[in-house]
């Protein structure tokens, strides 16, 4: 009752129309509240010193900004403050005065009457909006519950606060002010409570802030509880470990961590490591001994030491001697043909044998189309010399760390592919086949893996190869490295310079038939669960499958087509069909469909402007018909077929040569003025480039403009100059084999390529005619036929011929390079 009477007296007391304006930055007093404040601001000190009388009434407002910033009284116009009475004044050192302020009531700042030496404001009492009794009790009850929860969770909130709030529920405005005072709100939130004259909104605001504090306090309490649990667990583990150490000491045994370190030391001594490696391993073991097994660094060091101990630093294969006769036998048993490749392999191994296994010279690199036996050659070498074999596929590798490993600072770091392979084989002198070396990514954000391979494949450097993970030199010189690639020119020049290239061009039809009898048929019969009593092939049918359905350099397509026939027979056998199937042409066509390649390609009639050229691709050689035609025009030269710059220049040179030799060829000058010439290289979706189609393009232009047909039973390749000289080209073996597979038996080659005949299989050389030319005039004489006067029968519409090649989309979209 006394409290209510005191409040009524304060509210009914008259306030002066103007009050000195005192700006506070860190605290505020609410109506009917009392606080002690230390004053240091010049304006506030000026107010206190100018009014010595007791009971001074001032207007309190909350100022924003730093303590050093000047206060602008105009910023407080229209804002709500608190009228307060000054009771006690205590002079403190440092030009500071401590005063006690008693809040009276809320006021509204209406204007500024004075600015210096301290501000004086015109004020009026603030009218508060009473609380809605319907929702008021619920809001206050929620606020009391939140205060009780917060007092339990936060130590700085006194336990008496909820009781104080319950005692003031009869006065909602005072209730909200007390909650804001005792809950340690920020000064901005306290000022917001001052500004809200609607008591309901004031309580809601305080309740929102209080519930937020409760949520934050619960999170902090959970974190604290979890932290205490972990600390207690660690303390308990530490105490138990100390007890375990004491018990083990009494029993004369060591703790597990010490035992693990001792085991590693023993393994290091038994591994007979190189001196520097052993020193580093022992140093890391001592570091591990000092760490707790629960520490993350402990496991990192343990993994590192496991790698050092597991690597074959000195362990070799059982036999170091290389028996060349055994190698020859193994190569002949597993691979048919490939005489030159086998001979070069034996020469390479002979040098290693004479040097006692010491590496000398470049690394072997098998280059050839897919399916020609490059990978299996490497495996045969390993088997024949008694070495472990491991294949490392580097196709698509784009990170240098894949070769050199990751440094130990990275989480989950591991050694590179080389040391991982050596760990798996368990010896330091295996045969390591680096497959698809031409398909490594050159450069990028993660470094250049092909540059990292330079050290690996250089015999003068790889005796001290340093992997980033181990950071110790490892001797790779005892390993026999063999690389494989489809396209030699995709390998960077510095890496290519370290290799001894052995080209594997592919197989002829006869070789494929022989390989089928020796290797493919026994293997496929076993894989498909049938025997030669269920399905019988002949040489003619195997030849048909090879020439009509599998005209490729390798054996994979040939093998798939044979297996497709076997699958049909296996299906019928599983359904209890007895008897033997004899494969004939009708069965082949029924199962494999219509032949993809025309068998009579080499027997086509001579045509004007359609000579047969030869091209080289990454999958072997291919035939390429060049088409040319003339039409009335203004002498333009049109070239199509997605040609590269080199081939376009070759076409221009050929056109200029023919124009310069028009008289001797029998071409009227009007042909160059009154006709346009269009040259097209079919398969327009495939990029083409290189100079070796020069003589073919020249022949097409000369044939079209002179209206003389060219022979279609002869293929040709060679670069031509403006003077008509025929220059050397590359890929002779692949191109000749492509012509042979297509049924052509005569090829025109540059004279300078006569030396390349030795690379061509003897069987092919015996069955083909090779004509070597030095000048383009010789080509024109050999390939162009005399003009034929058309007869009435010749003027009849010709039957539409079968397309030269009907391969799959994959086969038609292989890039073609006609040059080196």
PDB file of C-alpha atoms in Angstrom, residues 20 22 47-48 51 53-58 84-87 89:
ATOM      1  CA  UNK A  20      18.509  20.115 -17.774  1.00  0.00           C
ATOM      2  CA  UNK A  22      21.528  14.674 -19.088  1.00  0.00           C
ATOM      3  CA  UNK A  47      24.755  20.515 -14.878  1.00  0.00           C
ATOM      4  CA  UNK A  48      25.842  19.127 -11.498  1.00  0.00           C
ATOM      5  CA  UNK A  51      22.952  23.278  -9.415  1.00  0.00           C
ATOM      6  CA  UNK A  53      20.633  22.558  -4.421  1.00  0.00           C
ATOM      7  CA  UNK A  54      19.249  19.266  -3.155  1.00  0.00           C
ATOM      8  CA  UNK A  55      16.512  17.492  -5.085  1.00  0.00           C
ATOM      9  CA  UNK A  56      17.646  18.610  -8.560  1.00  0.00           C
ATOM     10  CA  UNK A  57      15.388  17.156 -11.244  1.00  0.00           C
ATOM     11  CA  UNK A  58      16.992  16.345 -14.633  1.00  0.00           C
ATOM     12  CA  UNK A  84      14.960  11.747 -12.395  1.00  0.00           C
ATOM     13  CA  UNK A  85      15.920  13.394  -9.088  1.00  0.00           C
ATOM     14  CA  UNK A  86      19.550  13.734  -8.051  1.00  0.00           C
ATOM     15  CA  UNK A  87      20.076  12.600  -4.424  1.00  0.00           C
ATOM     16  CA  UNK A  89      26.898  13.521  -4.979  1.00  0.00           C
TER      17      UNK A  89
END
